[in-house]
Structures are given as C-alpha cells and as structure tokens.
XYZ file of C-alpha atoms in Angstrom:
510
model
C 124.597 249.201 53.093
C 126.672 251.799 53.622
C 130.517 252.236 51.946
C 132.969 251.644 55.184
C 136.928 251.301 55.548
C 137.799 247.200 56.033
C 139.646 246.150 59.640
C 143.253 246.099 58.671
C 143.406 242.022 59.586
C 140.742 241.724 57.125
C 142.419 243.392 54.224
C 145.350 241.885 55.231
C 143.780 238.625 54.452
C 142.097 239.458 51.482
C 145.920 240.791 50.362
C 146.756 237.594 51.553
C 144.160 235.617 49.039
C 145.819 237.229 45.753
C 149.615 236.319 46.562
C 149.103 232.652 48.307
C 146.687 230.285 46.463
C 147.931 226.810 47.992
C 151.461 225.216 49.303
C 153.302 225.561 46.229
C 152.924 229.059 46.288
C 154.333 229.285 49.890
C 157.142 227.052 48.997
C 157.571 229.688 45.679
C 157.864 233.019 47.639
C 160.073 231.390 50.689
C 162.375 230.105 47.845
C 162.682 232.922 46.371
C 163.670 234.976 49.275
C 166.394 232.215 50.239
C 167.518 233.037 46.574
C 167.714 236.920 47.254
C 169.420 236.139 50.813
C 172.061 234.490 48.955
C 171.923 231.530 49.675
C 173.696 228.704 48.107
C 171.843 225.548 49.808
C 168.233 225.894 49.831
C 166.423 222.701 51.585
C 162.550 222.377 50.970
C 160.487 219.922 53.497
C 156.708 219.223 53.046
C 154.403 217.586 54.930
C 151.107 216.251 53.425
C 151.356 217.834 50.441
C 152.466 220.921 51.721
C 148.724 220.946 53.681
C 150.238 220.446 57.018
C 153.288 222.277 56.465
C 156.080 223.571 53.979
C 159.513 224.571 55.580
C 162.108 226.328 53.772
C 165.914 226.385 55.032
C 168.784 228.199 53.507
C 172.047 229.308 54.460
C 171.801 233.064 53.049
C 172.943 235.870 54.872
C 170.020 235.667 57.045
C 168.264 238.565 59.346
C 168.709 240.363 62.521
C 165.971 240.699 65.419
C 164.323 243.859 63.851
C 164.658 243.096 60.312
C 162.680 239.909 60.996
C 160.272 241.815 62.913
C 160.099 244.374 60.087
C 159.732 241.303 57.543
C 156.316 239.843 58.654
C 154.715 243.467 57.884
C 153.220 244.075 54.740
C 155.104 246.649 51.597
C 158.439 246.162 54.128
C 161.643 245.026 51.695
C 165.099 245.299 50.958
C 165.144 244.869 47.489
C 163.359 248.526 46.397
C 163.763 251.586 47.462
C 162.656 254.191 45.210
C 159.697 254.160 42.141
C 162.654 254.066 39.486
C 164.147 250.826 41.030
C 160.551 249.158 39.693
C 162.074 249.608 36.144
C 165.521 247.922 36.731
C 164.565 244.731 38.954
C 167.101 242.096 39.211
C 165.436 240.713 42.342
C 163.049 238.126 42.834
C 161.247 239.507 45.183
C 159.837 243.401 45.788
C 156.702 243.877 46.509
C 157.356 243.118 50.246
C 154.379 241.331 50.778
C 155.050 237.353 51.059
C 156.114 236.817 53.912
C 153.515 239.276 55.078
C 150.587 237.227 53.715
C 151.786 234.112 54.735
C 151.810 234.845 58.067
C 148.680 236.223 58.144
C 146.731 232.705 56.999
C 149.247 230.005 58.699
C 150.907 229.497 62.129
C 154.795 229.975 60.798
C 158.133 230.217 62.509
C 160.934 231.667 61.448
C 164.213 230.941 63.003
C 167.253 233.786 61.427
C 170.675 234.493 62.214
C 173.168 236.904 60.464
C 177.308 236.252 60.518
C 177.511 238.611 63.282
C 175.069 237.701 65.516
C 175.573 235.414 68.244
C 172.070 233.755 69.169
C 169.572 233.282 66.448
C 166.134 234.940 66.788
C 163.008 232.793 66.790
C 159.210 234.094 65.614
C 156.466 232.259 66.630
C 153.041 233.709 64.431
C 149.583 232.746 64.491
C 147.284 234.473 62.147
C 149.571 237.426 61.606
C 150.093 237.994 65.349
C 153.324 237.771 66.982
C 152.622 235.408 69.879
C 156.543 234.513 70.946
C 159.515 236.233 70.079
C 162.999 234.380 71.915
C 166.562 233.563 70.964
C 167.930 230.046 69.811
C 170.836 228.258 68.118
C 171.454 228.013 64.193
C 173.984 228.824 61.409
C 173.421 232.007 59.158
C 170.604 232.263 57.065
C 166.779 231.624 57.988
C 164.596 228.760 58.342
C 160.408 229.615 57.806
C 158.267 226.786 58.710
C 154.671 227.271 57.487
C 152.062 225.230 59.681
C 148.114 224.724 59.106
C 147.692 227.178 55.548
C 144.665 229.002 55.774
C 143.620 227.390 58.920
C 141.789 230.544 59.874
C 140.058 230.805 56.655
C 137.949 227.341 56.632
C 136.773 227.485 52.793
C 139.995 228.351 51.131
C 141.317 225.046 53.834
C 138.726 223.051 52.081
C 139.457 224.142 48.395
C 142.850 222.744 48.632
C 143.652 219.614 46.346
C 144.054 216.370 47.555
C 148.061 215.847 48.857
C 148.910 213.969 45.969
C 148.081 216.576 44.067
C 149.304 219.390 46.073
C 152.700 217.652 46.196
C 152.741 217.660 42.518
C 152.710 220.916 42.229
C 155.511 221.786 45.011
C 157.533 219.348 43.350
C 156.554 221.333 39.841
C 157.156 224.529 41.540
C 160.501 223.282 43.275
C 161.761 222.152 40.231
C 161.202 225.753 38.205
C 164.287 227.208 40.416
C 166.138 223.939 40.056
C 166.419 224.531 36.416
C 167.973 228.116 36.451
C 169.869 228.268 39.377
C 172.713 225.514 39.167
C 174.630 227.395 41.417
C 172.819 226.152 44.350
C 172.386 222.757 46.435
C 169.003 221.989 46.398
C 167.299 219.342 48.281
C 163.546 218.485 48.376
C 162.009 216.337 51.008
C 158.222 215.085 51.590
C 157.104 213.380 54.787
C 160.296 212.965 55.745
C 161.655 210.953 52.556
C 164.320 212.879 50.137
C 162.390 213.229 47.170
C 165.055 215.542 45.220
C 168.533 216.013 45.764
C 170.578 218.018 43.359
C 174.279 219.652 43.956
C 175.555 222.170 42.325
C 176.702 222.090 38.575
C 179.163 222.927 36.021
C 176.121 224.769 33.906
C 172.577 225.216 33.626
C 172.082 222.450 30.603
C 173.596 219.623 33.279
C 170.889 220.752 35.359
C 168.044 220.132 32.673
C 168.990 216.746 31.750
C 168.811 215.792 35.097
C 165.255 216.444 35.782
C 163.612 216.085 32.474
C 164.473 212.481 31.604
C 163.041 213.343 27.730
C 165.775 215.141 26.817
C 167.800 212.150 27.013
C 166.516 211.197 24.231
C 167.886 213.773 22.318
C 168.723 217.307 22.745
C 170.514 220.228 21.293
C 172.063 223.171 23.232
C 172.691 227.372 22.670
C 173.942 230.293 23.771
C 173.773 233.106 21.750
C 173.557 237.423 21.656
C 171.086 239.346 19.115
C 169.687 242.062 19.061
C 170.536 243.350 22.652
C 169.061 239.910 23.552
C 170.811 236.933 25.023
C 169.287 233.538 24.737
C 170.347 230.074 25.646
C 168.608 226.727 25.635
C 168.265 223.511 25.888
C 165.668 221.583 23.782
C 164.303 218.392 22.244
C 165.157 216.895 18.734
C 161.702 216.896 16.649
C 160.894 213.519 17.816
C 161.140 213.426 21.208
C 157.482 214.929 22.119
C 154.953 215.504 25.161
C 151.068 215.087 25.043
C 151.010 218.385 26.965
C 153.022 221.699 27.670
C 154.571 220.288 30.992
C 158.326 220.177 29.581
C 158.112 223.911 28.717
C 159.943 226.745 30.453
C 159.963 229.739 29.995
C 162.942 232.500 31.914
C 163.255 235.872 31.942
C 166.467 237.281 32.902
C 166.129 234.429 35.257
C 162.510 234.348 36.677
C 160.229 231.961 35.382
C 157.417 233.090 33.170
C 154.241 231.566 31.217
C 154.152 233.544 28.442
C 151.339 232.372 25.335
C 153.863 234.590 23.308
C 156.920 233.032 23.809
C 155.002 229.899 23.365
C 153.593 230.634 19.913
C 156.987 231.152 18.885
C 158.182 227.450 19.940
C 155.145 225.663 18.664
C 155.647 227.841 15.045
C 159.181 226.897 14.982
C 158.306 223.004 15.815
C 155.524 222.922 13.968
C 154.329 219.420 15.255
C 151.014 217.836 15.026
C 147.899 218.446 16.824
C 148.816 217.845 21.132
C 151.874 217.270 20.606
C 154.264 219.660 22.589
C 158.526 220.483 22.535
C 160.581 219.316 25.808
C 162.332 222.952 26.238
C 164.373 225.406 28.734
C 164.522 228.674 27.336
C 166.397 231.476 28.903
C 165.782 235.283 27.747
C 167.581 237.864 29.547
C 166.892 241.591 28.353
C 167.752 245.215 29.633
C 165.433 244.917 32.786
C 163.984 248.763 31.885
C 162.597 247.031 28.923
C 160.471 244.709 31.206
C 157.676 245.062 32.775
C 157.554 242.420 35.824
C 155.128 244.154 38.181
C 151.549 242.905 36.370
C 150.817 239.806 38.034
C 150.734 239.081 41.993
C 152.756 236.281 41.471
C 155.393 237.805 39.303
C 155.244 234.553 37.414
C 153.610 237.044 33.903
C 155.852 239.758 32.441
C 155.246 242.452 29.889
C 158.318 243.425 26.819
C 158.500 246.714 26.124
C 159.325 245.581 22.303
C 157.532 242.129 22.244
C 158.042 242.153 18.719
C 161.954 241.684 18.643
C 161.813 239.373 21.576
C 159.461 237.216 19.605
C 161.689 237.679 16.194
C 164.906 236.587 17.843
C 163.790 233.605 19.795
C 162.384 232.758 16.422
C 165.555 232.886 14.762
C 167.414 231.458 17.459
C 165.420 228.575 17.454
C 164.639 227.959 13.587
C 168.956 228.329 13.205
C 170.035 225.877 15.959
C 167.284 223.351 15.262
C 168.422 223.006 11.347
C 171.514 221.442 12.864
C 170.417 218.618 13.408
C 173.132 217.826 15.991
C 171.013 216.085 18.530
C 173.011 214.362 21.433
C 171.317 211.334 22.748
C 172.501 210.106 26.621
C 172.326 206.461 27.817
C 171.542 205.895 31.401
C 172.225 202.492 32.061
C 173.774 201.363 35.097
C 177.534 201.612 35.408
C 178.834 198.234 34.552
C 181.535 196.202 33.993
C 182.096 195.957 30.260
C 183.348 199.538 30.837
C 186.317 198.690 31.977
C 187.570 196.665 29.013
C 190.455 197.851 27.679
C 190.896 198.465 23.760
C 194.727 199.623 22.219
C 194.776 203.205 22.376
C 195.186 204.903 19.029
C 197.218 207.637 17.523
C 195.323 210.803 17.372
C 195.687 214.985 17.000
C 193.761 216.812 19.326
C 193.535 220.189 21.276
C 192.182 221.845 24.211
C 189.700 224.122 24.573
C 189.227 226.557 27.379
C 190.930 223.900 29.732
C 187.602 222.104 29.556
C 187.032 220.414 26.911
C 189.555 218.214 23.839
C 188.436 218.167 20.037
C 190.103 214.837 18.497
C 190.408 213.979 15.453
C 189.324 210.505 15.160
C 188.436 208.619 11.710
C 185.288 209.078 10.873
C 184.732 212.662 12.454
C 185.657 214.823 15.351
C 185.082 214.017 19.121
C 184.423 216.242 21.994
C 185.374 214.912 25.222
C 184.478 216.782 28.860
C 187.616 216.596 30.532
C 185.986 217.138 34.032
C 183.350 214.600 33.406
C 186.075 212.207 31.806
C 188.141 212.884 35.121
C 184.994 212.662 37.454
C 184.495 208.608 36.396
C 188.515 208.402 35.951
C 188.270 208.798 40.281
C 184.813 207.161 40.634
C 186.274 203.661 39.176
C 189.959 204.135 41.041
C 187.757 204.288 44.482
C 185.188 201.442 43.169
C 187.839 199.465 42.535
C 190.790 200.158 45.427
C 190.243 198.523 48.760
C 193.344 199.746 50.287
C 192.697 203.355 50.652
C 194.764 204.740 53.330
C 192.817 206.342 56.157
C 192.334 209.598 58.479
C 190.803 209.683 61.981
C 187.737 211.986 62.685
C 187.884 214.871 65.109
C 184.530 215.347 65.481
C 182.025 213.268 67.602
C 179.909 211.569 64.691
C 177.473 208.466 65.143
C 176.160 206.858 62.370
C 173.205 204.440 62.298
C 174.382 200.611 60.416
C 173.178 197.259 60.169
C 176.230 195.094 60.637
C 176.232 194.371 56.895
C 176.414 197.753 56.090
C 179.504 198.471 58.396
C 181.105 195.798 56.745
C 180.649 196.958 53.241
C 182.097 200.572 54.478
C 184.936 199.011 56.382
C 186.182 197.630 52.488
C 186.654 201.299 51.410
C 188.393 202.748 54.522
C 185.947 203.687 56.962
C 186.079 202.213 60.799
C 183.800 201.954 63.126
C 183.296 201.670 67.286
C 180.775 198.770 67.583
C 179.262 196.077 65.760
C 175.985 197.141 64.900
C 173.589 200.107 65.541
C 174.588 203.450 67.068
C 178.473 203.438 65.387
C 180.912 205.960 66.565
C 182.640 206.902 62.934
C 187.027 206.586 63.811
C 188.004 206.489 60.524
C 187.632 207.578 56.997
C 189.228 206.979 53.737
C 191.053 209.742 52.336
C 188.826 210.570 49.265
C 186.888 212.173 51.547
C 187.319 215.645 54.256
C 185.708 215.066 57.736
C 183.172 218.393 56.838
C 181.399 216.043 54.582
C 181.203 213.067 56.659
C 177.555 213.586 58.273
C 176.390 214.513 54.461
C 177.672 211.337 52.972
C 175.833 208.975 56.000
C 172.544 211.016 55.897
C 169.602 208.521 54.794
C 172.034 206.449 54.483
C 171.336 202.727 52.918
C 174.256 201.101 51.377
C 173.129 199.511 48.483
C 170.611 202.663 47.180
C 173.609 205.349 48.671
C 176.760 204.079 48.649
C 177.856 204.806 44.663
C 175.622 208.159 44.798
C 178.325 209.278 47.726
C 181.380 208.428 45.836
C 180.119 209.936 43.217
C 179.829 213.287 44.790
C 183.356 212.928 46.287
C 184.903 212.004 42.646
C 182.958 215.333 41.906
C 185.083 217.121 44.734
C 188.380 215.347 43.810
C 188.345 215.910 40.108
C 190.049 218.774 38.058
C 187.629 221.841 37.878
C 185.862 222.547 34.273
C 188.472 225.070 32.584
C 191.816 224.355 35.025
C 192.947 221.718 32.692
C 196.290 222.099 31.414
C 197.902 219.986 28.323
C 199.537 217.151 30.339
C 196.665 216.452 32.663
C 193.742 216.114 29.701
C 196.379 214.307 27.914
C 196.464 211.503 30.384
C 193.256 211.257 30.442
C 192.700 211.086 26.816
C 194.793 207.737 27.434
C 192.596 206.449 29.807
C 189.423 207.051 27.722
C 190.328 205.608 24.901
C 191.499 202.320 26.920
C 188.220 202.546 29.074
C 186.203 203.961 26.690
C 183.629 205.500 29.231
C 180.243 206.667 27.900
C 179.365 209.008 30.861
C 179.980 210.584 34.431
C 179.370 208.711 37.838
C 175.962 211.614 37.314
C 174.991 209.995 34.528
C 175.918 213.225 31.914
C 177.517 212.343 29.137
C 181.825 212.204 28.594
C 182.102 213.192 25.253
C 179.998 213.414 21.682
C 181.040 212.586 18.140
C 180.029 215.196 14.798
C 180.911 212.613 11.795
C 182.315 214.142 8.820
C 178.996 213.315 7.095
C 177.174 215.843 9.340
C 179.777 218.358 8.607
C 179.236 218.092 4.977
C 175.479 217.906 5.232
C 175.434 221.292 7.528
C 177.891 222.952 5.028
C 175.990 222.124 2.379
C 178.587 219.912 0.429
C-alpha cells in the first residue's frame, strides 16, 4: 500500500467524526451558534432522541444568502480572524467547522434571514452537497433542522444509544447553556411535547434552582474577585448529596468545562464520604490570554496558564463561603390558600438596598425580602382572585383551540371568545396582558396544567423591575407581606430569608 492524499468528502467526514459524536452534540454546536448570533430565544426540538432529527431556532441576527453558503464550508467563521484572536476568545464558537461537519453526515436545512433582508434564504443539504437553494418567509435569525445523523455512515447510525438515552443526554446538554445564560428564553421540546420551558431571569442562581431540584434543599450563594479571578456560585449545604457527579458544573468565562482539577478542588473542600458527590454551579471567568480553549474538538476541556492560582482561589472561595453556614432552604408546595391569611402587621425599621431588595429588622434577627419577587405574587393573587378585570379587543386574527370548559374558565378572567367550542376566534383579553403575548400564553394550552403558569409569567411582566424600587413602592409592599405573609414567587423562588441573631453571633465568633 502505497501513502495517497484522501478525497476531500472523505476527510471531510472523518473531520466530521471528531466534532459530532451523537445528537447532543448537534444540538451543542447549533446552540452555541444561536448564542454567538445573539440571540435571545433559542427553541430546541428533537425527534426520537435526537436520532431522527434535532432542530434549533433562534431569533439572532441571522445570515444573508452568501454567508449561509459560506457557513456549510469547513475553517469558514466570523468569530476569528487572525492567529492572535486564538488567545483572547470570548466566542463560543471558532474553529468554523460545525456546521461544516454536520452537514456533511445528515440531510439539514437551514432557513436564515437578517433585519434587512426581505425573503429568507432556504438550504436544503444532503451529505454535504447543496441540493436546493430558494427563498422563503421567517423572522431574523436562523432555523437548522438536522435530519437522519450519520445516515451515510451506517456503523456510526448503529452505535447510537437507544432514544431514551440519547434524549438524556440532549436534555443534559440543553440544560448546560440553561444554567449560564439567564438572559435567554429557552424552550426544549421532544416529539412534539414541551419538555423545558424557561424565561428569562433576574440572575444566574434563579436559573439553578430551577433545574436542579437538590438545591432546594439547601443552598448557599457567591460572588466574589481574587486574585484577577472572579468566581460566583451556587452550591449545596453538606448534606444535601448525589451518588454521582451529575449536579456538577463547571464554567469558564462562560463555557462549560469538565475539568478533574477544578473537581479535586470541590471534593477537597467537601470532603464527603466515599460516592458521595456536591450539587454545584461554579462560574470562573479569567483574562481569556490566560486560557487555553483550543485543546479539545469539542471545546468542552480548557488549559490555565497558572492552574495553580485558579485552583488556590476556588479553594478559598469555597472553604470561606461554606463556613457560613447560611444555607437557604425553598419549599415548593403548591400555592394555597392559607397564604392569604392575614396576621396584624407589626412595627418594624428597615431599608432598601439597591432598589431590590429590604433588610428588616424583625425580633429575633434580620430579614431579607426580594421586592420583585414579593411584587411578582403581590399581582399573581390580585389576578387569581379578581373576576372583573376590565378588557381590550384583539387586532390581530388569533384562533385558539378550547373545550367548552376551558372557554368558560378563561371567560372568568376577561377573555371572550367567537364560538362555543373548538376553533375560537380570541375578541377579548383582560388587561394584565398585551395582544403580542396572546398566541404565547394559548400555546399547548390546557387549562388546568397552564392556566396559573401563564399568569404567572404576566405578573412577571407587570411587576416592578429588580433595582427600580423606590421607598414608597417596597414600603407598600412590606405591608402586604407581613399581612400575607408569602413564602415564595408565582416561580416558585423564594420572597425573602431570615439570618437570626444567633447565626450572627456564631459567624462572628461571639
């Protein structure tokens, strides 16, 4: 055998091999370019498992005719241009070889459109050939729909898990950006069913209770700056525990990483027994020339260019925050009625804080209430509980889909309808919600499961923004939470937490 050059389709494939190993890695490198577009809704759709196909949708700044084109080649980007820009990446992406591979080992379309261009291109690939290019309708931003992986390469088809599996991991995968980037809408769907559905939050730590249920349990949060190191975090109280490493994350200046390192440090810090593992969101964001993040195909393993004082600070970090001993514990419980009793509302002092939050002296410590959270189920319970809301009529043609109990149970909180039953024209809507959110709050919609999840996002919309609340505003509502005594948001987070003098003195040392 003599040494020959490969068929460019063939090394494209092989290329192909090192970057793609199954769905979730599809679903990881069509995220990530969503996140690099700009986007601030991402929506993820799988299809057994992923096996039969993974579409991505976002509403980024999308791409014209020739950039798309340009995109499906391999080593073609916008997010490099130059060897020094390798030691300074702030990007998910660079390489320039994702979308590349994909295409190469799936039948995908891509559907793009920037602000200023009228029609919307359409790309229609088999096998890394271009077999239809033609223009369509869409919004900004880009929609890749990944058919059949590896249907040209039979034995890397076979070697894919079952689609329970596979799912598993998309949904693992999925939630890694979930965690870090609260400033986005994310929605997950499999086989048509809404799996995930998280809107945007106030912070990152909102986020992480959210999807990792343990940390309810009790958790502790920080933010702090060593070093030339920033780290924050959210993490579990010594006794809330895993069997395995599955509530660990690892982010580096907001990409995330498995790193043995950085989990040596946790597990020294912890120092639990034998398979027993942390709950824990770490973020580490350093001078990106001190990282190396071009040593693994798929980006997810980085190299420190001083390892040491990474690992030194997260240790001190870590060993500092944890002797507090402040853990926060959230109940999840349905929202009930015993709520709404009302107690006398005390004297107190308090103050506010960054027109988010009010310290309170109360008797037996101080209490920290979230004033946007504490305003969020303030609105909730006013539109639970009103029946007279006055109404708007709809512009727009929209038809909803309702059983005729279901219009009735809408018609008690200001909506109309044309019709009985069915195909509903919508005529009417109550005033705590704007007709752009109308076809949002009926999508999937049943009643019973949907109805309190929608008002919940609307209180969201109507309440005060985190850090515009002025004296007399968080005053009023100090009123109403010590009458209504509410334990949490309409999302479940929690309103407000209590330090008792005792912990004070205990932390002090007294």
């Amino acid at each position: 055998m003599r040494i020959k050059r490969l068929p460019e389709s063939l090394i494209r494939k092989i290329a192909a091999g090192e970057v793609i190993h199954n769905p979730s890695f599809v679903l990881k490198e069509l995220v990530e370019n969503s996140l690099d577009a700009q986007a601030d809704r991402i929506v993820v759709e799988i299809e057994n498992g992923g096996k039969n196909m993974v579409r991505v949708s976002d509403n980024g700044i999308g791409m014209t005719r020739e950039e798309a084109l340009l995109a499906i080649e391999p080593y073609t980007t916008s997010k490099i241009e130059s060897e020094e820009d390798l030691h300074r990446i702030r990007t998910y992406g660079f390489r320039g070889e994702a979308l590349a591979s994909i295409v190469q080992v799936s039948r995908t379309k891509i559907v793009t459109k920037t602000e200023k261009d009228a029609l919307a291109t359409q790309l229609m690939i088999a096998g890394g050939k271009v077999e239809e290019i033609s223009e369509t309708h869409r919004d900004t931003g880009t929609t890749v729909e990944v058919r059949d992986l590896f249907f040209n390469l039979p034995v890397r088809r076979k070697s894919l898990k079952s689609s329970a599996i596979e799912l598993r991991m998309c949904r693992e995968m999925f939630e890694r950006f979930v965690l870090v980037r609260n400033d986005v809408d994310f929605v997950f769907t499999s086989d048509g069913k809404i799996v995930h559905s998280f809107p945007r939050t106030q912070n990152i730590f909102e986020r992480a209770i959210l999807i990792l249920e343990d940390l309810r349990k009790g958790y502790i949060t920080f933010e702090e700056e060593l070093s030339g190191l920033r780290i924050k975090g959210i993490v579990s109280s010594r006794e809330v525990t895993r069997s395995s490493r599955t509530g660990e994350y690892f982010y580096v200046n907001g990409r995330f990483v498995v790193s043995e390192e950085l989990h040596e440090v946790l597990m020294k810090v912890y120092d639990l027994p034998k398979r027993s593992y942390p709950v824990a969101v770490l973020f580490i964001e350093v001078n990106p020339e001190e990282l190396d993040v071009n040593i693994h195909p798929s980006k997810i393993v980085v190299k420190f260019l001083n390892e040491e004082k990474v690992k030194k600070s997260l240790e001190e970090t870590l060993k500092r925050n944890l002797a507090r001993k402040w853990y926060r514990s959230v109940a999840y419980e349905e929202i009930s009625s015993h709520a709404l009793s009302v107690a006398e509302s005390p004297s107190y002092r308090w103050f506010l804080v960054k027109g988010k939050y009010a310290v309170v002296e109360v008797e037996d410590g101080l209490l920290f209430v979230d004033l946007h959270a504490l305003h969020e189920r303030t609105i909730y319970e006013e539109i639970l509980s009103k029946k007279s809301w006055r109404k708007r009529r709809v512009k727009r043609n929209i038809t909803v889909v309702l059983s005729r109990e279901e219009k009735q149970k809408l018609e008690e909180y200001g909506f109309s309808f044309q019709g009985e039953e069915g195909a509903l024209k919508v005529i009417e809507i109550p005033e705590f919600l704007t007709e752009d959110v109308v076809e949002e709050f009926f999508r999937d919609f049943p009643v019973d499961e949907k109805l309190k999840e929608r008002i919940a996002l609307a209180a969201c919309k109507l309440a005060t923004k985190s850090g515009e609340f002025d004296e007399e505003i968080a005053s009023k509502l100090l009123d109403v939470f010590f009458k209504k005594r509410f334990e949490r948001c309409p999302h479940g987070r929690p309103i407000s937490f209590k330090i008792s003098y005792e912990d004070m003195d205990r932390f002090f040392e007294r």
